[in-house]
């Protein structure tokens, strides 16, 4: 849509000159010979920039400025004034004018000033458009699911969104913790401000403090210029601290101060920076266990855990799998220009049986992969990854060798053997990934490691006997 400019001046010569200057551009031009006519045009048209004379009979430039800001709050107003009345232009700027130019003016100066004003309004409109898109994209409707568990999460998110309370989002990797954080921010009173996301595990520990709180020039080797941190960027908005459990204890102490006082001192600095920031943190760790181990501050945990939101793993809400599949199928068909129809019933059954150690992220990755590789038609069981196909086979294979019809069984030994086979099976499915294997078995990673260590010791004792 072309940009629009309204020029108001009661001097015929000036109006004709400006008409000639701007008629050769792509700007949609409106001309007014009086302040009253300018107000009439403002009431009927969408105006981006107003270029108005200050001294006009009847309604003067200040009257045009006041009305323009009333009916088009985002438009910019440039005041034209005679050399001896600059104080009037200064008054106009205090009332919200973009700038002023004195008569007589150079054509280059007025076109430059109008160009800057039009650029500003264009950027502002684009920002509004992007924010509207972001709010829609991160609405509550984008938290997909029909299960009771996910509906409870959604209800809690709705309740906490418009507060400033600190939120701690808990859940395994891939459950959608950042999606929850974005839904909270974009449905809060801070939605028109920035959401700044920081993955605490992705930034080296020695750089994370500077990343969060900024640094002054010369704070450390390589700090050649002063730099603002993420907290300052998030002023009046929200900061999302993902993987908060990975943060070092010294940095935890500094974060605690920010939560308590809403202030901090940049690295190498001496002056306190005050901020107004809502904090949403997330972790896939059990912070209570980290506290016992001495890796996480208890006082920081209490500050973060004001409103805990626990996102259940996908294996605990299998009713959501068909709905999520439909959502991701539509998304990737649209993005890739494909016409994939979906999963056959037997393939869907495999999806429902699979334990999803990578959770919703893993499910989306599989749907994306199949849409890319198979342009249209239906997805068969054979199209699924081997680990998922295996889930449909006879699950009793772990019981092979346990037959009471062949005589008595030592229950303790049988239980140990059965447990070992389950662990081996989980490690095979997850290709040796102990984190995913533990999730698959419903265990903590430390518990799985202890079981593997104990099994290794038992085998060593048997070989030594």
Short mmCIF file of C-alpha atoms in Angstrom, two decimals:
data_model
loop_
_atom_site.label_atom_id
_atom_site.label_comp_id
_atom_site.label_asym_id
_atom_site.label_seq_id
_atom_site.Cartn_x
_atom_site.Cartn_y
_atom_site.Cartn_z
CA UNK A 1 0.00 0.00 0.00
CA UNK A 2 1.46 3.44 -0.99
CA UNK A 3 2.50 5.81 1.77
CA UNK A 4 0.36 8.93 2.20
CA UNK A 5 1.37 12.55 2.76
CA UNK A 6 -0.90 15.47 3.63
CA UNK A 7 0.46 18.96 2.87
CA UNK A 8 -1.39 21.92 4.43
CA UNK A 9 -0.48 25.53 3.63
CA UNK A 10 -2.52 28.64 2.88
CA UNK A 11 0.23 30.01 0.60
CA UNK A 12 -0.57 28.95 -2.97
CA UNK A 13 3.07 29.24 -4.11
CA UNK A 14 4.42 26.92 -1.38
CA UNK A 15 1.62 24.41 -1.94
CA UNK A 16 2.27 24.32 -5.71
CA UNK A 17 6.02 23.88 -5.18
CA UNK A 18 5.56 20.98 -2.76
CA UNK A 19 2.96 19.39 -5.03
CA UNK A 20 5.47 19.43 -7.90
CA UNK A 21 8.23 17.99 -5.68
CA UNK A 22 6.21 15.03 -4.34
CA UNK A 23 4.03 14.29 -7.40
CA UNK A 24 6.98 12.55 -9.05
CA UNK A 25 7.19 10.03 -6.18
CA UNK A 26 5.02 7.01 -5.36
CA UNK A 27 3.60 8.84 -2.34
CA UNK A 28 -0.19 9.27 -2.27
CA UNK A 29 -0.54 13.05 -2.00
CA UNK A 30 -3.29 15.09 -0.29
CA UNK A 31 -3.33 18.91 -0.47
CA UNK A 32 -5.13 21.33 1.86
CA UNK A 33 -5.30 25.13 1.51
CA UNK A 34 -6.33 25.63 5.13
CA UNK A 35 -6.23 24.00 8.54
CA UNK A 36 -9.95 23.32 8.34
CA UNK A 37 -9.54 21.48 5.01
CA UNK A 38 -6.61 19.50 6.48
CA UNK A 39 -8.79 18.32 9.37
CA UNK A 40 -11.49 17.23 6.89
CA UNK A 41 -8.92 15.17 4.95
CA UNK A 42 -7.59 13.63 8.18
CA UNK A 43 -11.12 12.53 9.06
CA UNK A 44 -11.61 10.82 5.70
CA UNK A 45 -8.19 9.38 4.81
CA UNK A 46 -5.45 7.24 6.34
CA UNK A 47 -2.48 9.61 6.59
CA UNK A 48 1.12 8.61 7.39
CA UNK A 49 2.80 12.03 7.49
CA UNK A 50 1.46 15.60 7.75
CA UNK A 51 3.54 18.54 6.49
CA UNK A 52 1.74 21.66 7.73
CA UNK A 53 2.40 25.37 7.94
CA UNK A 54 2.29 26.82 11.45
CA UNK A 55 0.58 30.14 10.68
CA UNK A 56 -2.78 29.62 8.93
CA UNK A 57 -6.08 31.50 9.39
CA UNK A 58 -8.75 29.72 11.41
CA UNK A 59 -7.23 26.39 12.42
CA UNK A 60 -3.46 26.81 12.71
CA UNK A 61 -0.67 24.23 12.58
CA UNK A 62 -1.04 23.31 16.25
CA UNK A 63 -4.73 22.60 15.65
CA UNK A 64 -3.83 20.33 12.72
CA UNK A 65 -1.17 18.60 14.86
CA UNK A 66 -3.58 18.00 17.74
CA UNK A 67 -6.28 16.58 15.46
CA UNK A 68 -3.83 14.44 13.47
CA UNK A 69 -2.53 12.80 16.66
CA UNK A 70 -6.11 12.24 17.82
CA UNK A 71 -7.41 10.47 14.69
CA UNK A 72 -4.11 8.91 13.53
CA UNK A 73 -1.93 8.41 16.66
CA UNK A 74 0.85 6.74 14.67
CA UNK A 75 1.22 9.46 12.01
CA UNK A 76 4.09 11.96 12.11
CA UNK A 77 3.68 15.73 11.79
CA UNK A 78 6.32 18.12 10.41
CA UNK A 79 5.83 21.82 11.09
CA UNK A 80 6.77 24.55 8.58
CA UNK A 81 7.48 27.90 10.20
CA UNK A 82 8.94 31.30 9.33
CA UNK A 83 12.51 31.98 10.46
CA UNK A 84 11.45 34.37 13.23
CA UNK A 85 8.94 31.99 14.85
CA UNK A 86 11.12 28.97 15.64
CA UNK A 87 9.86 29.00 19.24
CA UNK A 88 6.43 28.03 17.87
CA UNK A 89 7.97 24.98 16.18
CA UNK A 90 9.70 24.00 19.42
CA UNK A 91 6.33 24.19 21.16
CA UNK A 92 4.89 21.94 18.45
CA UNK A 93 7.63 19.36 19.00
CA UNK A 94 6.80 19.32 22.70
CA UNK A 95 3.23 18.49 21.66
CA UNK A 96 4.40 15.52 19.60
CA UNK A 97 5.55 16.90 16.24
CA UNK A 98 8.24 14.86 14.47
CA UNK A 99 10.35 17.89 13.47
CA UNK A 100 10.15 21.36 11.97
CA UNK A 101 11.63 23.16 8.96
CA UNK A 102 12.03 26.91 8.51
CA UNK A 103 10.91 28.87 5.47
CA UNK A 104 12.38 29.43 2.99
CA UNK A 105 13.67 25.86 2.78
CA UNK A 106 15.74 23.82 0.34
CA UNK A 107 13.80 21.15 -1.54
CA UNK A 108 16.42 18.56 -0.60
CA UNK A 109 15.93 19.32 3.11
CA UNK A 110 12.15 18.95 3.04
CA UNK A 111 12.23 15.73 0.98
CA UNK A 112 14.83 14.26 3.37
CA UNK A 113 12.74 15.16 6.42
CA UNK A 114 9.54 13.76 4.92
CA UNK A 115 11.41 10.61 3.87
CA UNK A 116 12.65 10.02 7.42
CA UNK A 117 9.16 10.53 8.82
CA UNK A 118 7.64 8.12 6.28
CA UNK A 119 10.32 5.53 7.07
CA UNK A 120 9.54 5.79 10.78
CA UNK A 121 5.80 5.28 10.24
CA UNK A 122 6.54 2.35 7.93
CA UNK A 123 8.74 0.67 10.56
CA UNK A 124 6.11 1.30 13.23
CA UNK A 125 3.38 -0.28 11.08
CA UNK A 126 5.59 -3.29 10.36
CA UNK A 127 6.28 -3.73 14.08
CA UNK A 128 2.56 -3.64 14.83
CA UNK A 129 1.97 -6.22 12.09
CA UNK A 130 4.73 -8.51 13.42
CA UNK A 131 3.45 -8.21 16.99
CA UNK A 132 -0.09 -9.03 15.84
CA UNK A 133 1.26 -12.09 14.03
CA UNK A 134 3.28 -13.13 17.09
CA UNK A 135 0.27 -12.79 19.39
CA UNK A 136 -1.82 -14.91 17.01
CA UNK A 137 0.95 -17.47 16.51
CA UNK A 138 1.46 -17.86 20.26
CA UNK A 139 -2.19 -17.79 21.29
CA UNK A 140 -3.61 -20.41 23.63
CA UNK A 141 -5.04 -22.19 20.58
CA UNK A 142 -1.50 -23.18 19.60
CA UNK A 143 -1.14 -25.35 22.71
CA UNK A 144 -2.42 -28.50 21.04
CA UNK A 145 -4.11 -31.32 22.92
CA UNK A 146 -7.37 -32.79 24.17
CA UNK A 147 -6.14 -34.78 27.16
CA UNK A 148 -7.04 -33.79 30.69
CA UNK A 149 -3.35 -33.23 31.51
CA UNK A 150 -2.76 -30.65 28.78
CA UNK A 151 -6.08 -28.91 29.46
CA UNK A 152 -4.99 -28.45 33.09
CA UNK A 153 -1.72 -26.92 31.88
CA UNK A 154 -3.64 -24.58 29.56
CA UNK A 155 -6.01 -23.50 32.35
CA UNK A 156 -3.02 -22.65 34.55
CA UNK A 157 -1.30 -20.72 31.74
CA UNK A 158 -4.47 -18.65 31.21
CA UNK A 159 -4.60 -17.78 34.92
CA UNK A 160 -0.96 -16.71 35.28
CA UNK A 161 -0.47 -14.93 31.92
CA UNK A 162 -1.64 -11.48 32.97
CA UNK A 163 0.26 -11.40 36.26
CA UNK A 164 3.91 -10.47 36.79
CA UNK A 165 4.63 -13.52 38.94
CA UNK A 166 7.73 -15.59 38.23
CA UNK A 167 6.94 -18.90 36.51
CA UNK A 168 8.97 -22.13 36.56
CA UNK A 169 8.14 -24.47 33.67
CA UNK A 170 9.10 -28.08 34.36
CA UNK A 171 9.24 -30.89 31.84
CA UNK A 172 11.41 -33.25 29.84
CA UNK A 173 13.21 -32.09 26.71
CA UNK A 174 10.85 -31.68 23.78
CA UNK A 175 7.65 -31.23 25.80
CA UNK A 176 7.16 -27.61 24.67
CA UNK A 177 8.44 -25.51 27.56
CA UNK A 178 9.33 -22.54 25.33
CA UNK A 179 5.90 -22.71 23.68
CA UNK A 180 4.34 -22.32 27.14
CA UNK A 181 6.65 -19.39 27.94
CA UNK A 182 5.72 -17.63 24.68
CA UNK A 183 2.00 -18.21 25.27
CA UNK A 184 2.33 -16.61 28.71
CA UNK A 185 4.23 -13.58 27.38
CA UNK A 186 2.08 -12.89 24.33
CA UNK A 187 -1.11 -13.08 26.38
CA UNK A 188 0.19 -10.79 29.12
CA UNK A 189 0.16 -7.03 29.56
CA UNK A 190 3.82 -7.11 28.43
CA UNK A 191 2.94 -8.54 24.99
CA UNK A 192 3.89 -5.31 23.19
CA UNK A 193 7.40 -5.51 24.68
CA UNK A 194 10.22 -7.95 23.97
CA UNK A 195 10.39 -11.60 24.92
CA UNK A 196 14.09 -12.41 25.23
CA UNK A 197 14.94 -16.13 25.26
CA UNK A 198 18.25 -17.40 26.64
CA UNK A 199 19.34 -21.05 26.60
CA UNK A 200 21.62 -21.27 29.64
CA UNK A 201 23.11 -24.59 28.49
CA UNK A 202 24.02 -23.30 25.02
CA UNK A 203 26.28 -20.46 26.22
CA UNK A 204 29.67 -21.22 27.85
CA UNK A 205 29.57 -20.60 31.60
CA UNK A 206 32.33 -17.97 31.42
CA UNK A 207 30.29 -15.94 28.89
CA UNK A 208 26.80 -16.37 30.32
CA UNK A 209 27.15 -13.62 32.94
CA UNK A 210 28.11 -11.06 30.28
CA UNK A 211 25.35 -12.34 28.01
CA UNK A 212 22.72 -11.85 30.71
CA UNK A 213 23.93 -8.67 32.40
CA UNK A 214 26.19 -7.00 29.82
CA UNK A 215 29.66 -5.60 30.39
CA UNK A 216 31.53 -2.31 30.38
CA UNK A 217 34.44 -1.54 28.07
CA UNK A 218 37.59 -3.30 29.27
CA UNK A 219 35.73 -5.64 31.63
CA UNK A 220 37.80 -8.54 30.30
CA UNK A 221 40.10 -9.39 27.40
CA UNK A 222 38.20 -8.77 24.19
CA UNK A 223 35.60 -6.43 25.75
CA UNK A 224 36.48 -3.53 23.45
CA UNK A 225 33.09 -1.83 23.68
CA UNK A 226 30.32 -1.53 26.25
CA UNK A 227 27.51 -4.04 25.67
CA UNK A 228 24.01 -4.33 27.10
CA UNK A 229 22.87 -7.73 28.34
CA UNK A 230 19.70 -9.72 27.79
CA UNK A 231 18.06 -8.45 30.98
CA UNK A 232 18.41 -4.86 29.81
CA UNK A 233 17.02 -5.85 26.39
CA UNK A 234 14.00 -7.37 28.14
CA UNK A 235 13.22 -4.19 30.13
CA UNK A 236 9.43 -3.92 30.58
CA UNK A 237 9.09 -7.27 28.84
CA UNK A 238 9.85 -10.90 29.68
CA UNK A 239 13.04 -12.93 29.83
CA UNK A 240 12.85 -16.70 29.32
CA UNK A 241 15.72 -18.58 30.96
CA UNK A 242 15.70 -22.07 29.47
CA UNK A 243 17.70 -24.88 31.11
CA UNK A 244 18.09 -22.83 34.30
CA UNK A 245 19.44 -25.93 36.05
CA UNK A 246 22.68 -25.60 34.04
CA UNK A 247 23.55 -22.21 35.55
CA UNK A 248 26.65 -22.07 37.77
CA UNK A 249 26.18 -21.32 41.52
CA UNK A 250 27.98 -17.91 41.38
CA UNK A 251 25.70 -16.79 38.55
CA UNK A 252 22.68 -18.15 40.44
CA UNK A 253 23.53 -15.69 43.25
CA UNK A 254 23.50 -12.76 40.81
CA UNK A 255 20.20 -13.92 39.32
CA UNK A 256 18.73 -14.12 42.82
CA UNK A 257 19.52 -10.43 43.33
CA UNK A 258 17.76 -9.51 40.08
CA UNK A 259 14.66 -11.39 41.21
CA UNK A 260 14.76 -9.73 44.63
CA UNK A 261 15.68 -6.18 43.67
CA UNK A 262 15.07 -5.90 39.89
CA UNK A 263 18.61 -4.53 39.51
CA UNK A 264 22.13 -5.69 38.69
CA UNK A 265 25.66 -4.45 37.98
CA UNK A 266 27.15 -5.24 34.53
CA UNK A 267 30.38 -7.23 34.40
CA UNK A 268 33.28 -4.92 35.26
CA UNK A 269 30.93 -2.05 36.11
CA UNK A 270 30.19 -0.07 39.26
CA UNK A 271 26.79 1.45 38.46
CA UNK A 272 23.55 -0.37 39.22
CA UNK A 273 21.13 -0.92 36.32
CA UNK A 274 17.44 -1.03 37.26
CA UNK A 275 15.09 -3.14 35.15
CA UNK A 276 11.44 -4.12 35.07
CA UNK A 277 11.48 -7.70 33.81
CA UNK A 278 9.22 -10.70 34.27
CA UNK A 279 11.18 -13.94 34.58
CA UNK A 280 10.02 -17.29 33.21
CA UNK A 281 12.48 -20.12 33.80
CA UNK A 282 12.44 -23.71 32.56
CA UNK A 283 14.33 -26.90 33.26
CA UNK A 284 14.26 -30.62 32.53
CA UNK A 285 16.11 -31.34 35.76
CA UNK A 286 14.72 -32.13 39.20
CA UNK A 287 15.86 -29.00 40.99
CA UNK A 288 15.11 -30.46 44.43
CA UNK A 289 17.66 -33.19 43.69
CA UNK A 290 20.11 -30.57 42.41
CA UNK A 291 19.69 -28.65 45.68
CA UNK A 292 20.52 -31.77 47.73
CA UNK A 293 23.59 -32.34 45.53
CA UNK A 294 24.72 -28.74 46.16
CA UNK A 295 24.42 -27.72 42.51
CA UNK A 296 21.44 -25.36 42.85
CA UNK A 297 20.67 -22.69 45.42
CA UNK A 298 17.61 -23.37 47.53
CA UNK A 299 16.81 -19.66 47.95
CA UNK A 300 16.85 -19.19 44.16
CA UNK A 301 14.59 -22.20 43.73
CA UNK A 302 12.04 -20.65 46.11
CA UNK A 303 12.18 -17.38 44.15
CA UNK A 304 11.67 -19.15 40.81
CA UNK A 305 9.07 -21.64 42.00
CA UNK A 306 6.33 -19.06 42.64
CA UNK A 307 4.09 -20.63 40.00
CA UNK A 308 5.32 -24.05 38.84
CA UNK A 309 3.86 -25.44 35.61
CA UNK A 310 4.60 -29.10 34.94
CA UNK A 311 4.25 -30.28 31.34
CA UNK A 312 3.62 -34.03 31.22
CA UNK A 313 5.67 -36.13 28.78
CA UNK A 314 3.92 -37.27 25.61
CA UNK A 315 3.83 -40.92 26.75
CA UNK A 316 1.54 -39.84 29.61
CA UNK A 317 -0.96 -38.15 27.28
CA UNK A 318 -1.23 -40.47 24.31
CA UNK A 319 -4.75 -39.15 23.57
CA UNK A 320 -3.02 -36.04 22.22
CA UNK A 321 -0.94 -37.94 19.64
CA UNK A 322 -3.59 -38.08 16.85
CA UNK A 323 -4.42 -34.39 17.37
CA UNK A 324 -0.75 -33.40 17.30
CA UNK A 325 -0.16 -35.53 14.20
CA UNK A 326 -3.01 -33.74 12.42
CA UNK A 327 -1.64 -30.35 13.44
CA UNK A 328 1.92 -31.11 12.29
CA UNK A 329 0.69 -32.75 9.08
CA UNK A 330 -1.25 -29.63 8.13
CA UNK A 331 1.71 -27.41 9.07
CA UNK A 332 4.32 -29.27 7.02
CA UNK A 333 2.02 -29.92 4.06
CA UNK A 334 1.47 -26.16 3.89
CA UNK A 335 5.17 -25.30 4.27
CA UNK A 336 6.41 -27.91 1.79
CA UNK A 337 3.55 -27.71 -0.69
CA UNK A 338 2.77 -31.42 -0.15
CA UNK A 339 -0.49 -33.37 0.06
CA UNK A 340 0.35 -36.15 2.50
CA UNK A 341 -2.88 -37.68 3.83
CA UNK A 342 -1.74 -39.11 7.16
CA UNK A 343 -0.99 -42.43 8.86
CA UNK A 344 -2.62 -45.79 8.18
CA UNK A 345 -4.36 -47.34 11.24
CA UNK A 346 -1.54 -49.84 11.90
CA UNK A 347 1.06 -47.04 11.68
CA UNK A 348 -1.03 -44.91 14.03
CA UNK A 349 -1.11 -47.83 16.47
CA UNK A 350 2.70 -47.88 16.45
CA UNK A 351 2.73 -44.15 17.21
CA UNK A 352 0.40 -44.70 20.16
CA UNK A 353 2.57 -47.52 21.55
CA UNK A 354 5.90 -45.74 21.17
CA UNK A 355 7.19 -44.16 24.44
CA UNK A 356 8.44 -40.92 22.82
CA UNK A 357 11.64 -40.19 24.75
CA UNK A 358 12.01 -37.02 22.63
CA UNK A 359 8.38 -36.05 23.31
CA UNK A 360 6.44 -33.64 21.05
CA UNK A 361 9.60 -32.44 19.30
CA UNK A 362 10.39 -36.01 18.24
CA UNK A 363 6.84 -36.49 16.95
CA UNK A 364 7.00 -33.31 14.86
CA UNK A 365 10.41 -34.29 13.45
CA UNK A 366 9.00 -37.63 12.28
CA UNK A 367 5.95 -36.02 10.64
CA UNK A 368 8.18 -33.45 8.92
CA UNK A 369 10.56 -36.15 7.67
CA UNK A 370 7.74 -38.26 6.24
CA UNK A 371 6.06 -35.28 4.56
CA UNK A 372 9.38 -34.35 2.92
CA UNK A 373 10.18 -37.90 1.78
CA UNK A 374 6.66 -38.96 0.81
CA UNK A 375 4.95 -36.23 -1.19
CA UNK A 376 1.38 -37.52 -0.94
CA UNK A 377 -0.61 -40.58 0.00
CA UNK A 378 -0.68 -42.46 3.29
CA UNK A 379 2.19 -43.28 5.67
CA UNK A 380 2.63 -47.02 6.26
CA UNK A 381 4.24 -48.84 9.19
CA UNK A 382 7.24 -49.51 6.93
CA UNK A 383 7.75 -45.72 6.62
CA UNK A 384 8.31 -45.37 10.36
CA UNK A 385 11.77 -45.48 12.01
CA UNK A 386 12.88 -49.02 12.99
CA UNK A 387 12.49 -48.30 16.71
CA UNK A 388 8.80 -47.54 16.18
CA UNK A 389 8.24 -50.58 14.01
CA UNK A 390 9.79 -52.69 16.76
CA UNK A 391 7.25 -51.43 19.26
CA UNK A 392 4.55 -53.24 17.33
CA UNK A 393 6.22 -56.62 17.56
CA UNK A 394 5.54 -59.20 20.22
CA UNK A 395 6.26 -57.39 23.47
CA UNK A 396 6.63 -60.63 25.42
CA UNK A 397 10.11 -61.24 23.99
CA UNK A 398 11.65 -60.05 27.25
CA UNK A 399 9.96 -63.03 28.95
CA UNK A 400 11.73 -65.59 26.76
CA UNK A 401 13.23 -68.29 28.96
CA UNK A 402 10.80 -67.77 31.83
CA UNK A 403 8.60 -70.88 31.67
CA UNK A 404 7.19 -72.22 34.94
CA UNK A 405 6.10 -75.36 33.07
CA UNK A 406 9.75 -76.38 32.84
CA UNK A 407 10.31 -76.33 36.60
CA UNK A 408 10.78 -73.84 39.42
CA UNK A 409 12.30 -70.39 38.91
CA UNK A 410 14.43 -68.34 41.31
CA UNK A 411 12.30 -65.18 41.47
CA UNK A 412 15.17 -62.91 42.57
CA UNK A 413 17.42 -64.03 39.69
CA UNK A 414 14.54 -63.91 37.20
CA UNK A 415 13.64 -60.37 38.27
CA UNK A 416 17.24 -59.27 37.82
CA UNK A 417 17.46 -60.87 34.37
CA UNK A 418 14.12 -59.37 33.31
CA UNK A 419 15.23 -55.93 34.51
CA UNK A 420 18.50 -56.24 32.60
CA UNK A 421 16.68 -57.22 29.39
CA UNK A 422 14.35 -54.22 29.69
CA UNK A 423 17.31 -51.89 30.13
CA UNK A 424 19.12 -53.45 27.15
CA UNK A 425 15.96 -53.12 25.07
CA UNK A 426 15.59 -49.44 26.02
CA UNK A 427 19.24 -48.73 25.20
CA UNK A 428 18.85 -50.48 21.83
CA UNK A 429 15.76 -48.44 20.95
CA UNK A 430 17.44 -45.16 21.97
CA UNK A 431 20.74 -46.11 20.31
CA UNK A 432 22.62 -46.00 23.60
CA UNK A 433 21.30 -42.62 24.75
CA UNK A 434 21.06 -43.06 28.52
CA UNK A 435 18.91 -39.93 29.04
CA UNK A 436 16.30 -41.17 26.57
CA UNK A 437 16.54 -44.75 27.84
CA UNK A 438 15.89 -43.56 31.40
CA UNK A 439 12.87 -41.56 30.20
CA UNK A 440 11.64 -44.60 28.28
CA UNK A 441 11.78 -46.71 31.45
CA UNK A 442 10.30 -44.02 33.67
CA UNK A 443 13.56 -43.72 35.64
CA UNK A 444 15.84 -40.90 36.64
CA UNK A 445 19.13 -40.92 34.72
CA UNK A 446 21.08 -41.38 37.96
CA UNK A 447 18.95 -44.41 38.85
CA UNK A 448 19.62 -46.00 35.47
CA UNK A 449 23.37 -45.38 35.83
CA UNK A 450 23.34 -46.97 39.29
CA UNK A 451 21.52 -50.04 37.90
CA UNK A 452 24.02 -50.37 35.03
CA UNK A 453 26.91 -50.01 37.44
CA UNK A 454 25.44 -52.65 39.76
CA UNK A 455 24.86 -55.02 36.85
CA UNK A 456 28.47 -54.56 35.72
CA UNK A 457 29.70 -55.35 39.23
CA UNK A 458 27.53 -58.49 39.38
CA UNK A 459 28.91 -59.70 36.04
CA UNK A 460 32.47 -59.00 37.25
CA UNK A 461 31.87 -61.02 40.42
CA UNK A 462 30.50 -63.94 38.37
CA UNK A 463 33.52 -63.91 36.04
CA UNK A 464 35.90 -63.83 39.02
CA UNK A 465 34.13 -66.74 40.74
#
